[in-house]
mmCIF file of C-alpha atoms and ligand atoms in Angstrom:
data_model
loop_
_atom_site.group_PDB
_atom_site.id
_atom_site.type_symbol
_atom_site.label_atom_id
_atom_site.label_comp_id
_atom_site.label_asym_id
_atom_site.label_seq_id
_atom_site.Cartn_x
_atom_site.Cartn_y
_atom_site.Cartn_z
ATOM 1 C CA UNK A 18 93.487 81.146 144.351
ATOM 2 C CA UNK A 19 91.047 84.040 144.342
ATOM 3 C CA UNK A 20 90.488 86.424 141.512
ATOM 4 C CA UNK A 21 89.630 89.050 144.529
ATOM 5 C CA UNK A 22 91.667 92.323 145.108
ATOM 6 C CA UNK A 23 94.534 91.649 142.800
ATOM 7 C CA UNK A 24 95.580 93.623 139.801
ATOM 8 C CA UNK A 25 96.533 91.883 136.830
ATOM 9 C CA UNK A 26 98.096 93.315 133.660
ATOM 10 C CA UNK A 27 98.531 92.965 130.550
ATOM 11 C CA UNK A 28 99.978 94.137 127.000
ATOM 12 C CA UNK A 29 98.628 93.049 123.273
ATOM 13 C CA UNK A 30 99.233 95.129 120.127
ATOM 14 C CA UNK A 31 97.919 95.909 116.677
ATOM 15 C CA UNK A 32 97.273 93.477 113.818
ATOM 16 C CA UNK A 33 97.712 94.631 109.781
ATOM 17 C CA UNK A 34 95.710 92.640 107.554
ATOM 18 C CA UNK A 35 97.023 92.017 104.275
ATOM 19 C CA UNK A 36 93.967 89.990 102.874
ATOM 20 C CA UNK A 37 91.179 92.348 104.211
ATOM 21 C CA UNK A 38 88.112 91.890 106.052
ATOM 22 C CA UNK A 39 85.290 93.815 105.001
ATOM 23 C CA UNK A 40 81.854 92.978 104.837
ATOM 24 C CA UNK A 41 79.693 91.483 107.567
ATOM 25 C CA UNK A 42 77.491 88.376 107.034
ATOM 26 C CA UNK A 43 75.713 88.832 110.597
ATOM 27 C CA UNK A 44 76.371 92.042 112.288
ATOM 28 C CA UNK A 45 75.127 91.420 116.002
ATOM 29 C CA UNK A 46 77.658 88.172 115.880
ATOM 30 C CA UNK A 47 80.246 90.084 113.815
ATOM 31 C CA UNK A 48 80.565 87.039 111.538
ATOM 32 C CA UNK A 49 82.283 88.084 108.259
ATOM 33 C CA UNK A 50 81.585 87.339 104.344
ATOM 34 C CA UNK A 51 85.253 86.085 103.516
ATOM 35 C CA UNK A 52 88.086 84.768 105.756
ATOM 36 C CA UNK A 53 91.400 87.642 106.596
ATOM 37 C CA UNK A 54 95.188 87.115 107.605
ATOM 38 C CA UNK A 55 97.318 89.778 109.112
ATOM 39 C CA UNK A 56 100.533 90.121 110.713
ATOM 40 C CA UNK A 57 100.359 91.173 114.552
ATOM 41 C CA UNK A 58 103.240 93.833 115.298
ATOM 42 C CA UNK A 59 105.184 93.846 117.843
ATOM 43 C CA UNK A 60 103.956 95.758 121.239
ATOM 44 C CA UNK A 61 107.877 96.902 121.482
ATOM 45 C CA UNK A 62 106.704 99.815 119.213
ATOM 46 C CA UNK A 63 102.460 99.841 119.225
ATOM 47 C CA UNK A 64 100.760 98.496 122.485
ATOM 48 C CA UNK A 65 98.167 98.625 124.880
ATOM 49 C CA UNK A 66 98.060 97.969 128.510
ATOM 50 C CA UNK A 67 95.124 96.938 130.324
ATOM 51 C CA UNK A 68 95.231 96.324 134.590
ATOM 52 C CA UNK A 69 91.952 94.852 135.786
ATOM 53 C CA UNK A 70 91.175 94.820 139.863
ATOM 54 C CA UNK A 71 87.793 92.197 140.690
ATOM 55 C CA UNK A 72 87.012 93.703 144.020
ATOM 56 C CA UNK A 73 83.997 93.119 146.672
ATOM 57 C CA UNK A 74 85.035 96.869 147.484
ATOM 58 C CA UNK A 75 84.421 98.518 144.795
ATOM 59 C CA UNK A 76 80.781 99.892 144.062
ATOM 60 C CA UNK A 77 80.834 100.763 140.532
ATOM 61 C CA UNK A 78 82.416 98.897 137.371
ATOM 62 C CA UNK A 79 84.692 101.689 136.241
ATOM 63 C CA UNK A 80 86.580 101.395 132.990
ATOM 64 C CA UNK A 81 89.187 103.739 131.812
ATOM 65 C CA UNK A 82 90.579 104.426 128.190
ATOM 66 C CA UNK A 83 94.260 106.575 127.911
ATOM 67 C CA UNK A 84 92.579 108.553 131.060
ATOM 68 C CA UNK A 85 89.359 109.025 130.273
ATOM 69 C CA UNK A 86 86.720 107.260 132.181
ATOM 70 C CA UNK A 87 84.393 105.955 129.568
ATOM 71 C CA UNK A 88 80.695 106.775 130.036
ATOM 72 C CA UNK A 89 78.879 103.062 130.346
ATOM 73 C CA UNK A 90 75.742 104.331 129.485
ATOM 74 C CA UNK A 91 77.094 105.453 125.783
ATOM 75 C CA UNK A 92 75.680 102.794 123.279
ATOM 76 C CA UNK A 93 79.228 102.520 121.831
ATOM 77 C CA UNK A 94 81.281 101.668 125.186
ATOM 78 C CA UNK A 95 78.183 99.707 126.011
ATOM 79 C CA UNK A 96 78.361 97.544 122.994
ATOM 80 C CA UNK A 97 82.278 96.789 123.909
ATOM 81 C CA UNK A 98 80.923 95.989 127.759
ATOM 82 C CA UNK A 99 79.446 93.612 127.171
ATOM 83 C CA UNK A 100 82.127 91.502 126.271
ATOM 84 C CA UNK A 101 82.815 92.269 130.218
ATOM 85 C CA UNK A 102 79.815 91.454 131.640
ATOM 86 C CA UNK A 103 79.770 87.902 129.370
ATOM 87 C CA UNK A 104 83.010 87.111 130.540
ATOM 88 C CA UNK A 105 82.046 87.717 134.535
ATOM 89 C CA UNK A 106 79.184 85.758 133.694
ATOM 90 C CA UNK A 107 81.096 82.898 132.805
ATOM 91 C CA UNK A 108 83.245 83.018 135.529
ATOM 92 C CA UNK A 109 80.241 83.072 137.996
ATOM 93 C CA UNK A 110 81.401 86.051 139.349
ATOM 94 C CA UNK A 111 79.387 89.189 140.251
ATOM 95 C CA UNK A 112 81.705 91.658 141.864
ATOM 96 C CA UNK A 113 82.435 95.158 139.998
ATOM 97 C CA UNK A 114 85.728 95.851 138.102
ATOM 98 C CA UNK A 115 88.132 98.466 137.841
ATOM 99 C CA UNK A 116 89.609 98.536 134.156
ATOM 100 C CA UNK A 117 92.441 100.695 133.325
ATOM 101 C CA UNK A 118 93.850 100.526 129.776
ATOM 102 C CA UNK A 119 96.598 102.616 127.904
ATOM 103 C CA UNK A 120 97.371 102.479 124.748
ATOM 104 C CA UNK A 121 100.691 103.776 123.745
ATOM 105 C CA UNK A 122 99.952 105.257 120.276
ATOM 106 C CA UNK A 123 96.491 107.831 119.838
ATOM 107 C CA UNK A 124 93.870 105.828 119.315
ATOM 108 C CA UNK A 125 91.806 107.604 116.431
ATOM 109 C CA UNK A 126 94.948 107.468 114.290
ATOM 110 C CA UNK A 127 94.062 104.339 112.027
ATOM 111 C CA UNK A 128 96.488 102.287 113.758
ATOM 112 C CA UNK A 129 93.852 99.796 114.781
ATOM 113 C CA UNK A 130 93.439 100.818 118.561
ATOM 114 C CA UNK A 131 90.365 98.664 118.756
ATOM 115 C CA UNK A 132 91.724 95.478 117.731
ATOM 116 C CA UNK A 133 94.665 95.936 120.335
ATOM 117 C CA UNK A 134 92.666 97.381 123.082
ATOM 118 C CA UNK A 135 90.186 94.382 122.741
ATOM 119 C CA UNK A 136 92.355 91.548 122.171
ATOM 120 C CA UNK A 137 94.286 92.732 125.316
ATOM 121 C CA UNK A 138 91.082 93.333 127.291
ATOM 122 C CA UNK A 139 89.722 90.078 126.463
ATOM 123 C CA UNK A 140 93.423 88.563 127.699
ATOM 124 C CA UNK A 141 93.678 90.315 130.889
ATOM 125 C CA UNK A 142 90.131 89.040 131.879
ATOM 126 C CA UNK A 143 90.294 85.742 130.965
ATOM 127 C CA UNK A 144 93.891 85.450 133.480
ATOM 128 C CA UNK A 145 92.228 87.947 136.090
ATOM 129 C CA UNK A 146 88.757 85.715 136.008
ATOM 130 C CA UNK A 147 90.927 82.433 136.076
ATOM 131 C CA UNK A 148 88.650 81.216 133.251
ATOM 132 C CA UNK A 149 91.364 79.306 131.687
ATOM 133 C CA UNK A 150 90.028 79.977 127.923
ATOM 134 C CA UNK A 151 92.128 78.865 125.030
ATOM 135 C CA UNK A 152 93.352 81.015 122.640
ATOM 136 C CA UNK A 153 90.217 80.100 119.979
ATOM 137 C CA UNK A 154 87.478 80.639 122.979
ATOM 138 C CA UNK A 155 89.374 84.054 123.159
ATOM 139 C CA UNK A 156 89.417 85.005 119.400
ATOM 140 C CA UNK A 157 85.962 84.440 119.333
ATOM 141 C CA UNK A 158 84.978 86.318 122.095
ATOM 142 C CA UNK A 159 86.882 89.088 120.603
ATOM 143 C CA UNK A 160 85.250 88.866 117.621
ATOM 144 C CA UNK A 161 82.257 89.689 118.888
ATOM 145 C CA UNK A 162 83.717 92.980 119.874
ATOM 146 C CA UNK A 163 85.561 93.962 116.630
ATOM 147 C CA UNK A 164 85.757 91.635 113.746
ATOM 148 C CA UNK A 165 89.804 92.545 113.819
ATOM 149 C CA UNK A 166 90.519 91.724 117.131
ATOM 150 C CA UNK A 167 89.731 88.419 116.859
ATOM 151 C CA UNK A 168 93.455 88.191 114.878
ATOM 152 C CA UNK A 169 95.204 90.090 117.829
ATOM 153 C CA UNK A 170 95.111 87.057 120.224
ATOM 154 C CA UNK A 171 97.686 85.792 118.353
ATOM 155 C CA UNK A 172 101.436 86.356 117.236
ATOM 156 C CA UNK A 173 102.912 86.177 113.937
ATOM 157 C CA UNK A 174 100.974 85.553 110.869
ATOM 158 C CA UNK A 175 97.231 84.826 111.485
ATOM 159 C CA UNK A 176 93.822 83.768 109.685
ATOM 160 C CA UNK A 177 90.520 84.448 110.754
ATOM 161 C CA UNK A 178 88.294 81.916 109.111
ATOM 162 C CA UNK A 179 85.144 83.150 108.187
ATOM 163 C CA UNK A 180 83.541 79.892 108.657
ATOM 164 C CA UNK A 181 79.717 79.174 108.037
ATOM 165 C CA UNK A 182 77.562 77.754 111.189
ATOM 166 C CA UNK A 183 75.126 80.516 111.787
ATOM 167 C CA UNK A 184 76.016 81.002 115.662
ATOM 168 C CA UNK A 185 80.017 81.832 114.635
ATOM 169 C CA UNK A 186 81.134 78.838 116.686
ATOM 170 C CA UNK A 187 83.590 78.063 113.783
ATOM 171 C CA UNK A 188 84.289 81.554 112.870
ATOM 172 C CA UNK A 189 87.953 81.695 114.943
ATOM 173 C CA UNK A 190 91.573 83.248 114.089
ATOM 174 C CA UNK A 191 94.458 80.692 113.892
ATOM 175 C CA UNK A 192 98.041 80.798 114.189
ATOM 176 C CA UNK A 193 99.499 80.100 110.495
ATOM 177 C CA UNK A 194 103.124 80.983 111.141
ATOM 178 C CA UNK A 195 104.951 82.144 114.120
ATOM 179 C CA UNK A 196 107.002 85.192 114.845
ATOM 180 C CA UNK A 197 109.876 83.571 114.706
ATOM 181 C CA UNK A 198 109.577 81.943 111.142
ATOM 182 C CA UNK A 199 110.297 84.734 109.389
ATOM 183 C CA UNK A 200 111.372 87.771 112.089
ATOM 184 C CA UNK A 201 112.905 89.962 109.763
ATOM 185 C CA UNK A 202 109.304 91.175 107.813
ATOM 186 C CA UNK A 203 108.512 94.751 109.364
ATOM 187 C CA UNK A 204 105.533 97.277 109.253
ATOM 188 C CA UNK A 205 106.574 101.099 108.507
ATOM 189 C CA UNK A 206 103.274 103.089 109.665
ATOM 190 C CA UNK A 207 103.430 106.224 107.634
ATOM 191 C CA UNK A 208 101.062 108.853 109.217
ATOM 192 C CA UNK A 209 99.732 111.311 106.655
ATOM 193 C CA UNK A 210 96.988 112.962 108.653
ATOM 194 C CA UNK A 211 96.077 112.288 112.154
ATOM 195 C CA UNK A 212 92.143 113.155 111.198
ATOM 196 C CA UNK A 213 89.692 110.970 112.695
ATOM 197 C CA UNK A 214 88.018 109.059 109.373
ATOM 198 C CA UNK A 215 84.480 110.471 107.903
ATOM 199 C CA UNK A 216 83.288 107.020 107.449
ATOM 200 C CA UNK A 217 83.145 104.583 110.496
ATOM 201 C CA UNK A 218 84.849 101.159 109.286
ATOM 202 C CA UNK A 219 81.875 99.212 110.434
ATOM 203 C CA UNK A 220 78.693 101.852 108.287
ATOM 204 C CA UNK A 221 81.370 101.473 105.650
ATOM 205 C CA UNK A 222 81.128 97.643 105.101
ATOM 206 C CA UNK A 223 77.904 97.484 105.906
ATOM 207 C CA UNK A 224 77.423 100.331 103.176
ATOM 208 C CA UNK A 225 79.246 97.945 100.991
ATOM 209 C CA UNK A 226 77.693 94.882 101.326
ATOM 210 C CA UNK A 227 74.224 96.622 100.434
ATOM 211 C CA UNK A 228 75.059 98.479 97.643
ATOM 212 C CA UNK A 229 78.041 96.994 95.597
ATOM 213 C CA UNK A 230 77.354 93.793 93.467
ATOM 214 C CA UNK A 231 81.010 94.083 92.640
ATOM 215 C CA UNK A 232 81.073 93.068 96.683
ATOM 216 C CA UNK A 233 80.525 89.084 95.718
ATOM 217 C CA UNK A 234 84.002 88.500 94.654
ATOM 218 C CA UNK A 235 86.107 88.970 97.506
ATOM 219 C CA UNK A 236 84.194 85.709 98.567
ATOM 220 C CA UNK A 237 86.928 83.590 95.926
ATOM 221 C CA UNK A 238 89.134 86.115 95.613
ATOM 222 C CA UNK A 239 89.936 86.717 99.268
ATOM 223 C CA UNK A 240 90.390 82.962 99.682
ATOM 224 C CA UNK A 241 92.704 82.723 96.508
ATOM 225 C CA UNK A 242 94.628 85.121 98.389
ATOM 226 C CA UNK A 243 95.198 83.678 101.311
ATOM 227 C CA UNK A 244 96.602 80.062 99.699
ATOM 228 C CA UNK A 245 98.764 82.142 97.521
ATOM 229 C CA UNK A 246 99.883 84.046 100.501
ATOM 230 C CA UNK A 247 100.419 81.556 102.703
ATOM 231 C CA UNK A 248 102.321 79.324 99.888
ATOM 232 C CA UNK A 249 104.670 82.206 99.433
ATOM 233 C CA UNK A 250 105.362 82.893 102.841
ATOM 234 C CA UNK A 251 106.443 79.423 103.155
ATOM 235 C CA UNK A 252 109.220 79.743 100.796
ATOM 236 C CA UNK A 253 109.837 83.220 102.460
ATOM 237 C CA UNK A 254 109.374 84.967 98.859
ATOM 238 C CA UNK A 255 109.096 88.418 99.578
ATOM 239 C CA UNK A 256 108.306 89.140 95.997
ATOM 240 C CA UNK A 257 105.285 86.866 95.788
ATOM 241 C CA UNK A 258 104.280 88.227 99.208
ATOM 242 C CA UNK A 259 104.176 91.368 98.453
ATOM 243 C CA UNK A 260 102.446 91.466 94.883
ATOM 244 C CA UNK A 261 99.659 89.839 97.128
ATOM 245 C CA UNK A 262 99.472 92.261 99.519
ATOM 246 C CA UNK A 263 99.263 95.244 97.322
ATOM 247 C CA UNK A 264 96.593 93.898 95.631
ATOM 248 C CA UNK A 265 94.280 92.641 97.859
ATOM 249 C CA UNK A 266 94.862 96.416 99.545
ATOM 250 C CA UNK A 267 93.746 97.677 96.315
ATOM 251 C CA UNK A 268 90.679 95.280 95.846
ATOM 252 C CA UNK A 269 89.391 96.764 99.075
ATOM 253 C CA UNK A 270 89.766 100.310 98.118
ATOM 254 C CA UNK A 271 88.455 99.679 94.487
ATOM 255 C CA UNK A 272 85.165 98.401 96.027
ATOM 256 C CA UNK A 273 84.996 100.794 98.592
ATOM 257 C CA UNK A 274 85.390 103.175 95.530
ATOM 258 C CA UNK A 275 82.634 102.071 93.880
ATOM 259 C CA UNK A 276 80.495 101.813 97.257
ATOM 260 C CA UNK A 277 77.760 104.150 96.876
ATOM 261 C CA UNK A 278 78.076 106.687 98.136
ATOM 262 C CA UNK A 279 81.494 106.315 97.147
ATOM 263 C CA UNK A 280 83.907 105.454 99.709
ATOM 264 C CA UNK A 281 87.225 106.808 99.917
ATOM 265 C CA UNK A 282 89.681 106.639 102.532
ATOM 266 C CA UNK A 283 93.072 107.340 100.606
ATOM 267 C CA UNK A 284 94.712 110.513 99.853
ATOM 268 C CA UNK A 285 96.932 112.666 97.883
ATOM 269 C CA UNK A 286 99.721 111.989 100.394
ATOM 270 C CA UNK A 287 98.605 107.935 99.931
ATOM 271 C CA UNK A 288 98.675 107.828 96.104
ATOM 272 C CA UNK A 289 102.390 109.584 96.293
ATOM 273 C CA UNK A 290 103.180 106.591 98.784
ATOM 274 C CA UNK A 291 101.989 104.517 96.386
ATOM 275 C CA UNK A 292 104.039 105.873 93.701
ATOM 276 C CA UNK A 293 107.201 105.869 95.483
ATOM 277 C CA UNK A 294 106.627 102.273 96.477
ATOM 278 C CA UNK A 295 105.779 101.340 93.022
ATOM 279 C CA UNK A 296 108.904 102.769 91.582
ATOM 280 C CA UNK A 297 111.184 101.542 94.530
ATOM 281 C CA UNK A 298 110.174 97.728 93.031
ATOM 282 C CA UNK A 299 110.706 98.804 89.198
ATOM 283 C CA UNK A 300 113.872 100.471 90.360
ATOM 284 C CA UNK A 301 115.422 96.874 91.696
ATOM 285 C CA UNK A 302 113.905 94.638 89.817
ATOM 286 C CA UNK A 303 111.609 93.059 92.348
ATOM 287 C CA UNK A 304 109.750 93.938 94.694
ATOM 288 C CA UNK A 305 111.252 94.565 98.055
ATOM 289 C CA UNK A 306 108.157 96.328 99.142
ATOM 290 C CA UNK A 307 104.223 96.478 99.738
ATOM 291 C CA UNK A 308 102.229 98.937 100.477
ATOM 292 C CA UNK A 309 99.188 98.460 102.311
ATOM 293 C CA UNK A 310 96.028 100.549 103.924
ATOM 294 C CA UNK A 311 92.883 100.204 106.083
ATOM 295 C CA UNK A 312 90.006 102.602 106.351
ATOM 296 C CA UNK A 313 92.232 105.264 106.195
ATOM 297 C CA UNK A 314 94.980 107.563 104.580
ATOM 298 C CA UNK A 315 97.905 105.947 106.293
ATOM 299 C CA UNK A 316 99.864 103.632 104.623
ATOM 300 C CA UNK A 317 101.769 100.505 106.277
ATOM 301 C CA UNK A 318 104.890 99.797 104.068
ATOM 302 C CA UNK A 319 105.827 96.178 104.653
ATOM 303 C CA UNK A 320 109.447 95.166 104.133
ATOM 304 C CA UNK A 321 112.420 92.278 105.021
ATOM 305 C CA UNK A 322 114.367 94.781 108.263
ATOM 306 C CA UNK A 323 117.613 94.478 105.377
ATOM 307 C CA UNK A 324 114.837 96.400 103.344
ATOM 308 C CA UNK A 325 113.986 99.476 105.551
ATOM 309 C CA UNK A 326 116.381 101.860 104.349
ATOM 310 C CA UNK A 327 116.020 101.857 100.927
ATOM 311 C CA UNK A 328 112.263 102.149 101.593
ATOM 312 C CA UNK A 329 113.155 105.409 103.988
ATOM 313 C CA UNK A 330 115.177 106.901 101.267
ATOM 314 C CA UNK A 331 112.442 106.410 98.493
ATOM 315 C CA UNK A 332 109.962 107.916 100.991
ATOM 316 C CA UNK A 333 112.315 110.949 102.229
ATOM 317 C CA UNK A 334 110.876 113.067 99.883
ATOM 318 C CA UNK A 335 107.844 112.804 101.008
ATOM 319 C CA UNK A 336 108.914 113.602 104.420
ATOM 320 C CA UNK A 337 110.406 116.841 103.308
ATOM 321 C CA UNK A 338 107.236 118.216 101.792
ATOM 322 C CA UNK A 339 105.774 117.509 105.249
ATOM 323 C CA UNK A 340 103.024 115.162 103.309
ATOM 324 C CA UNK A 341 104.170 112.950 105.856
ATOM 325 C CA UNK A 342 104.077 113.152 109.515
ATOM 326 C CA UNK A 343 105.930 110.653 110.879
ATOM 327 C CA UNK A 344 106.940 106.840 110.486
ATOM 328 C CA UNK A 345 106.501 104.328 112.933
ATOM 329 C CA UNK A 346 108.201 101.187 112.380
ATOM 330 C CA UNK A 347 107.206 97.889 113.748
ATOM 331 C CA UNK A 348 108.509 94.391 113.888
ATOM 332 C CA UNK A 349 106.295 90.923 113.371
ATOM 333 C CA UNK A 350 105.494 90.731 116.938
ATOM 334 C CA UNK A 351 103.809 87.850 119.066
ATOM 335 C CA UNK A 352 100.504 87.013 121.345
ATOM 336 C CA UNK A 353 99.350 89.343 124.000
ATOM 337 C CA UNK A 354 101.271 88.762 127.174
ATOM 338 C CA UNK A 355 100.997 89.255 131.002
ATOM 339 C CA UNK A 356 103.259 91.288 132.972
ATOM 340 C CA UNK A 357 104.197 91.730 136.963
ATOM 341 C CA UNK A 358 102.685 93.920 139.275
ATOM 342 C CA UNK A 359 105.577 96.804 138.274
ATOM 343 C CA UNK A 360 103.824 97.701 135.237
ATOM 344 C CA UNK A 361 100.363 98.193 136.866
ATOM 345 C CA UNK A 362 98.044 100.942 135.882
ATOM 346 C CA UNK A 363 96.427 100.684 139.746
ATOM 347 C CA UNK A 364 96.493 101.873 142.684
ATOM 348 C CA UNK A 365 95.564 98.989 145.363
ATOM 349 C CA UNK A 366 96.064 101.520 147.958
ATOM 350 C CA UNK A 367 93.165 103.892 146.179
ATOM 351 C CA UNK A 368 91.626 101.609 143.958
ATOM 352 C CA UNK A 369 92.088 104.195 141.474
ATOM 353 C CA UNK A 370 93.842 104.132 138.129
ATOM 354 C CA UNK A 371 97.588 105.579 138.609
ATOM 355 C CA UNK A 372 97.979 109.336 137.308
HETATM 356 C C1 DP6 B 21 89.863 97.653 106.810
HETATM 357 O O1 DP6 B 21 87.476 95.068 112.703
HETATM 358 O O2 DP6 B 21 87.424 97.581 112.820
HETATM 359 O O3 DP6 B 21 90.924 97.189 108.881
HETATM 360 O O4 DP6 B 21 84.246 94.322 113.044
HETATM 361 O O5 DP6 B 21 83.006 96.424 112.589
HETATM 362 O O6 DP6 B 21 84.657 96.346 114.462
HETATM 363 P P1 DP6 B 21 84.286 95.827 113.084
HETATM 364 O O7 DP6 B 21 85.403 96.324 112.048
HETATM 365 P P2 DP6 B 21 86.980 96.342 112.151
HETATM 366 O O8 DP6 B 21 87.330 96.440 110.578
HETATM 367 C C2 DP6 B 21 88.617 96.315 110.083
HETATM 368 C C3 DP6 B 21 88.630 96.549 108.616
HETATM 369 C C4 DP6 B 21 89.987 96.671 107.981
HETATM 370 C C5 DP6 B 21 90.461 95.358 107.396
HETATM 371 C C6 DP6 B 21 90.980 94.321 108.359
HETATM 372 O O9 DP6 B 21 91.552 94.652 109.411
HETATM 373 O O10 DP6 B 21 90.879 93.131 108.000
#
């Protein structure tokens, strides 16, 4: 086998964390103050697709993002290189690559484009390289290029421990619960604004961890979290699930808050979210609904598929006042997976990226 002048692709999708990460313990290693679990959704409704062509003809690495080659000189695509150039490394291989990813949502819209798009790259190289890497060697490789991809190498219901040998060698996501253990849970991405965010997610953490004593908490509580979480998720108690998720949501935001400068992602549109959520549980009697959000206004409602209705209806309101812009709704979805030569994003004939 060669890994010379063939395309491989492949696709990997988004992750939402329920138990956030936030806060960085070394930032060149991206090794984080307390462990995370998220869900990874399915790439049937959020994905990216990455090709990759190793070629002795090409004269230039050239890597492309939804059509836009990126500049590798920029100290931002330069950082996310790297990754690349570690991986050819490894592989012994010094040819030049053609990259071509897509990702089929936009990527400044808080729906974690950077966690997909790097959890897919990482994939794609490690089958196009023939490096044979497990699936830990990958989430920490992709760790070092956002903390959140690491968590996107898997399906279902994952942890990233946070671990505590300086060099991050134990700092690795891991499969808790597969897809298929409890299929029905679904993400409803509810875009409120489609504005890039004011505050980077990585100067905001780092903003946190220097000025917010309040910070040294999420150390237990983030770990408290995650047993209760998992427990619950055992049983498949979407009640005890979801208490967890919308607090741990709004632990993050509450010490973001008190950040300073203050930090503050959510919006009008997200506190009315909130409400309607809120009053959805009191209105049944339980809750058959969590909301959850990032470093941004968008909220991700989870809920059991049986669920998604009733959510709809207590957010169609909402809709109507055009606070929000659309919903997106995902399904627990699995690892990043390759896919034939149909769905390449290259040209073999032109070594180019397909228009
Ligand atoms: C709020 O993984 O994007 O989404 O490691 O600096 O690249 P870097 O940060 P990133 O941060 C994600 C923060 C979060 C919570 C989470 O996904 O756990």
């Amino acid at each position: 086998m060669t890994v010379f002048d063939k395309v491989v692709t492949a696709r990997g999708s988004p992750n939402i964390a329920f138990i956030k990460y936030w806060g960085k313990r070394d930032e060149k290693l991206i090794l984080p103050c307390n462990s995370s679990l998220s869900m990874t959704l399915s790439s049937d409704t959020l994905n990216t697709t990455t090709s990759v062509l190793i070629s002795k003809k090409l004269e230039k690495d050239a890597f492309y993002i939804d059509g836009v080659l990126q500049d590798l000189q920029d100290p931002d695509v330069k950082e996310r290189f790297e990754i690349v150039n570690k991986l050819r490394k490894m592989a012994k291989v010094k040819e030049k690559m053609l990259i071509v990813s897509k990702n089929n949502f936009p990527a400044s819209s808080g729906m974690a484009s950077s966690a997909s798009g790097i959890a897919t790259l990482i994939y794609v190289l490690n089958a196009a390289l023939e490096l044979k890497l497990t699936q830990r060697e990958l989430s920490i490789i992709a760790r070092q290029g956002s903390g959140s991809a690491c968590r996107s190498v898997f399906g279902g219901i994952v942890v990233w421990k946070k671990g505590s040998n300086p060099d991050g060698t134990d700092s690795y996501a891991e499969q808790i619960f597969d897809e298929n253990y409890w299929a029905e849970l679904t993400d409803n991405i509810v875009i409120v604004t489609q504005e890039k965010k004011k505050v980077s997610s990585r100067a905001g953490m780092k903003q946190t961890v220097q000025t917010n004593p309040l910070y040294e908490m999420r150390y237990s509580s983030s770990e408290t979290h995650i047993k209760e979480f998992v427990d619950a998720y055992k049983d498949k108690d979407f009640h005890r699930i979801a208490d967890i998720i919308i607090a741990d949501s709004n632990e993050m935001h509450a010490l973001m808050l008190s950040t300073k400068p203050s930090i503050r992602y959510l919006n009008k549109a997200s506190y009315a979210i909130m409400d309607a959520i809120e009053e959805l549980n009191a209105k049944e009697g339980k809750n058959i609904a969590a909301y959850t959000f990032d470093a941004g206004a968008n909220a991700h409602i989870i809920t059991l598929a049986s669920n998604r209705e009733k959510v709809m209806n207590a957010l169609k309101h909402l809709q109507d006042s055009k606070e929000i812009i659309e919903i997106k709704s995902s399904k627990i979805g699995g690892a990043p997976f390759e896919l034939n030569e149909t769905e390449s994003l290259i040209d073999m004939q032109s070594m180019s990226p397909y228009n």
